């Protein structure tokens, strides 16, 4: 999956990513959240988008990750993960 399907999917997203801004319109939409969430989850597994290979996608994700909504959600997730890690022992 990681060696075959993921590169195909990432290449496709790179091909449709805007040079700047969001996927649809001038503000963060459900489309952006759907794509961004997938990459946040992949990041928990150690996957990061290579900015040299996929520069538009990397720039897009960095912008989306910088939005207030995504930052707040990531903070909540980080707290949950920390609590789970602390409770595992």
Coordinates of N, CA and C in Angstrom, one line a residue:
X1 N 0.8 -1.2 0.0 CA 0.0 0.0 0.0 C 0.9 1.3 0.0
X2 N 1.8 1.3 0.9 CA 2.7 2.5 1.0 C 3.6 2.7 -0.2
X3 N 4.0 1.6 -0.7 CA 4.9 1.6 -1.9 C 4.2 1.9 -3.2
X4 N 3.0 1.5 -3.3 CA 2.3 1.5 -4.6 C 1.1 2.5 -4.7
X5 N 0.2 2.3 -3.8 CA -1.0 3.2 -3.8 C -0.8 4.6 -3.3
X6 N 0.0 4.7 -2.2 CA 0.2 6.1 -1.6 C 0.9 7.0 -2.6
X7 N 2.0 6.6 -3.3 CA 2.6 7.5 -4.2 C 1.7 7.9 -5.4
X8 N 0.8 7.0 -5.8 CA -0.1 7.3 -6.9 C -1.1 8.4 -6.4
X9 N -1.6 8.2 -5.1 CA -2.5 9.2 -4.6 C -1.9 10.5 -4.3
X10 N -0.7 10.5 -3.8 CA 0.0 11.8 -3.5 C 0.3 12.5 -4.9
X11 N 0.7 11.8 -5.9 CA 1.0 12.4 -7.2 C -0.3 13.0 -7.7
X12 N -1.4 12.3 -7.6 CA -2.6 12.9 -8.1 C -3.0 14.2 -7.3
X13 N -2.9 14.1 -6.0 CA -3.2 15.3 -5.2 C -2.3 16.5 -5.6
X14 N -1.0 16.2 -5.8 CA -0.1 17.2 -6.3 C -0.5 17.8 -7.6
X15 N -1.1 17.0 -8.5 CA -1.5 17.5 -9.8 C -2.7 18.4 -9.8
X16 N -3.5 18.3 -8.7 CA -4.7 19.1 -8.6 C -4.6 20.2 -7.5
X17 N -3.5 20.2 -6.8 CA -3.3 21.2 -5.8 C -3.1 22.6 -6.4
X18 N -3.7 23.6 -5.7 CA -3.5 25.0 -6.2 C -2.1 25.4 -5.9
X19 N -1.6 26.4 -6.7 CA -0.3 27.0 -6.4 C -0.3 27.7 -5.0
X20 N -1.4 28.2 -4.6 CA -1.5 28.8 -3.3 C -3.0 28.7 -2.9
X21 N -3.3 28.9 -1.6 CA -4.6 28.9 -1.2 C -5.2 27.6 -0.9
X22 N -6.5 27.5 -1.1 CA -7.3 26.3 -0.8 C -7.8 25.5 -2.0
X23 N -8.3 24.3 -1.8 CA -8.7 23.5 -2.9 C -9.9 24.1 -3.6
X24 N -10.9 24.7 -2.8 CA -12.1 25.2 -3.4 C -12.3 26.6 -2.8
X25 N -12.3 27.6 -3.6 CA -12.6 29.0 -3.0 C -11.4 29.6 -2.3
X26 N -11.8 30.6 -1.5 CA -10.8 31.4 -0.8 C -10.7 31.1 0.7
X27 N -11.4 30.1 1.1 CA -11.3 29.8 2.6 C -11.3 28.3 2.7
X28 N -10.9 27.9 3.9 CA -10.9 26.4 4.3 C -12.3 25.8 4.2
X29 N -12.4 24.7 3.5 CA -13.7 24.0 3.3 C -13.5 22.6 3.7
X30 N -14.6 21.9 3.7 CA -14.6 20.4 4.0 C -13.7 19.7 3.1
X31 N -13.5 20.1 1.8 CA -12.5 19.5 0.9 C -11.1 19.5 1.5
X32 N -10.8 20.7 2.0 CA -9.4 20.9 2.6 C -9.3 20.0 3.8
X33 N -10.3 20.0 4.6 CA -10.2 19.2 5.9 C -10.1 17.7 5.5
X34 N -10.8 17.2 4.5 CA -10.7 15.8 4.1 C -9.3 15.4 3.7
X35 N -8.7 16.3 2.9 CA -7.3 16.0 2.4 C -6.3 16.2 3.6
X36 N -6.4 17.2 4.3 CA -5.5 17.5 5.4 C -5.5 16.5 6.4
X37 N -6.7 16.0 6.8 CA -6.8 15.0 7.9 C -6.1 13.7 7.5
X38 N -6.2 13.4 6.2 CA -5.5 12.1 5.8 C -4.0 12.2 6.0
X39 N -3.4 13.4 5.7 CA -2.0 13.6 5.9 C -1.6 13.8 7.3
X40 N -2.5 14.3 8.2 CA -2.2 14.4 9.6 C -2.1 13.0 10.1
X41 N -3.1 12.2 9.8 CA -3.1 10.8 10.3 C -1.8 10.0 9.8
X42 N -1.5 10.2 8.5 CA -0.3 9.6 8.0 C 1.0 10.0 8.7
X43 N 1.0 11.3 9.1 CA 2.1 11.8 9.9 C 2.3 11.1 11.2
X44 N 1.1 10.7 11.8 CA 1.2 9.9 13.1 C 1.9 8.6 12.9
X45 N 1.8 8.1 11.6 CA 2.5 6.9 11.3 C 3.9 7.1 10.7
X46 N 4.4 8.3 10.8 CA 5.8 8.6 10.3 C 5.9 9.1 8.9
X47 N 4.8 9.2 8.2 CA 4.8 9.6 6.8 C 4.8 11.1 6.7
X48 N 5.7 11.7 5.9 CA 5.7 13.1 5.6 C 5.8 13.3 4.1
X49 N 5.1 14.3 3.6 CA 5.2 14.6 2.2 C 6.5 15.3 1.9
X50 N 7.2 14.7 0.9 CA 8.5 15.3 0.4 C 8.3 16.5 -0.4
X51 N 8.7 17.7 0.2 CA 8.5 18.9 -0.5 C 9.2 19.1 -1.8
X52 N 10.3 18.4 -2.0 CA 11.0 18.4 -3.2 C 10.3 17.7 -4.3
X53 N 9.7 16.6 -4.0 CA 9.0 15.8 -5.0 C 7.6 16.3 -5.2
X54 N 7.0 16.8 -4.2 CA 5.6 17.3 -4.2 C 5.5 18.7 -3.7
X55 N 6.1 19.7 -4.4 CA 6.2 21.1 -3.8 C 4.8 21.7 -3.6
X56 N 3.9 21.6 -4.5 CA 2.6 22.2 -4.4 C 1.8 21.6 -3.2
X57 N 1.9 20.3 -3.1 CA 1.2 19.6 -2.0 C 1.8 20.0 -0.6
X58 N 3.1 20.0 -0.5 CA 3.8 20.4 0.7 C 3.4 21.8 1.1
X59 N 3.4 22.8 0.2 CA 3.0 24.1 0.4 C 1.5 24.2 0.9
X60 N 0.7 23.5 0.2 CA -0.7 23.5 0.5 C -0.9 23.0 1.9
X61 N -0.3 21.9 2.3 CA -0.5 21.3 3.6 C 0.1 22.2 4.7
X62 N 1.2 22.8 4.4 CA 1.7 23.8 5.4 C 0.8 24.9 5.7
X63 N 0.1 25.4 4.6 CA -0.9 26.5 4.7 C -2.1 26.0 5.5
X64 N -2.6 24.8 5.2 CA -3.7 24.2 5.8 C -3.4 23.9 7.3
X65 N -2.2 23.4 7.6 CA -1.8 23.1 9.0 C -1.8 24.4 9.8
X66 N -1.5 25.5 9.1 CA -1.4 26.8 9.8 C -2.7 27.5 10.1
X67 N -3.8 26.9 9.6 CA -5.1 27.5 9.8 C -5.5 27.3 11.3
X68 N -6.2 28.2 11.9 CA -6.6 28.2 13.3 C -7.4 26.9 13.6
X69 N -8.3 26.6 12.7 CA -9.1 25.4 13.0 C -8.3 24.1 13.1
X70 N -7.4 23.9 12.1 CA -6.5 22.7 12.1 C -5.6 22.8 13.3
X71 N -5.0 23.9 13.6 CA -4.1 24.0 14.7 C -4.8 23.6 16.0
X72 N -6.0 24.1 16.2 CA -6.7 23.7 17.4 C -7.0 22.2 17.5
X73 N -7.4 21.7 16.4 CA -7.7 20.2 16.3 C -6.5 19.4 16.6
X74 N -5.3 19.8 16.1 CA -4.1 19.1 16.3 C -3.6 19.2 17.8
X75 N -3.9 20.3 18.4 CA -3.6 20.5 19.9 C -4.4 19.5 20.7
X76 N -5.7 19.4 20.3 CA -6.6 18.5 21.0 C -6.1 17.0 20.8
X77 N -5.8 16.7 19.6 CA -5.3 15.3 19.3 C -3.9 15.1 20.1
X78 N -3.1 16.1 20.1 CA -1.8 15.9 20.8 C -2.0 15.6 22.3
X79 N -3.0 16.3 22.9 CA -3.3 16.1 24.3 C -3.9 14.7 24.5
X80 N -4.7 14.2 23.6 CA -5.3 12.9 23.7 C -4.2 11.8 23.6
X81 N -3.3 12.0 22.6 CA -2.2 11.0 22.4 C -1.3 11.0 23.6
X82 N -1.0 12.2 24.2 CA -0.2 12.3 25.4 C -0.9 11.6 26.6
X83 N -2.1 11.8 26.7 CA -2.9 11.1 27.8 C -2.9 9.6 27.6
X84 N -3.1 9.2 26.4 CA -3.0 7.7 26.1 C -1.7 7.1 26.4
X85 N -0.6 7.8 26.0 CA 0.7 7.4 26.2 C 1.0 7.3 27.7
X86 N 0.5 8.3 28.5 CA 0.8 8.3 29.9 C 0.0 7.2 30.6
X87 N -1.1 6.9 30.1 CA -2.0 5.8 30.7 C -1.6 4.4 30.3
X88 N -0.7 4.3 29.3 CA -0.3 3.0 28.8 C 0.6 2.2 29.8
X89 N 1.3 2.9 30.7 CA 2.2 2.3 31.6 C 1.7 1.9 32.9

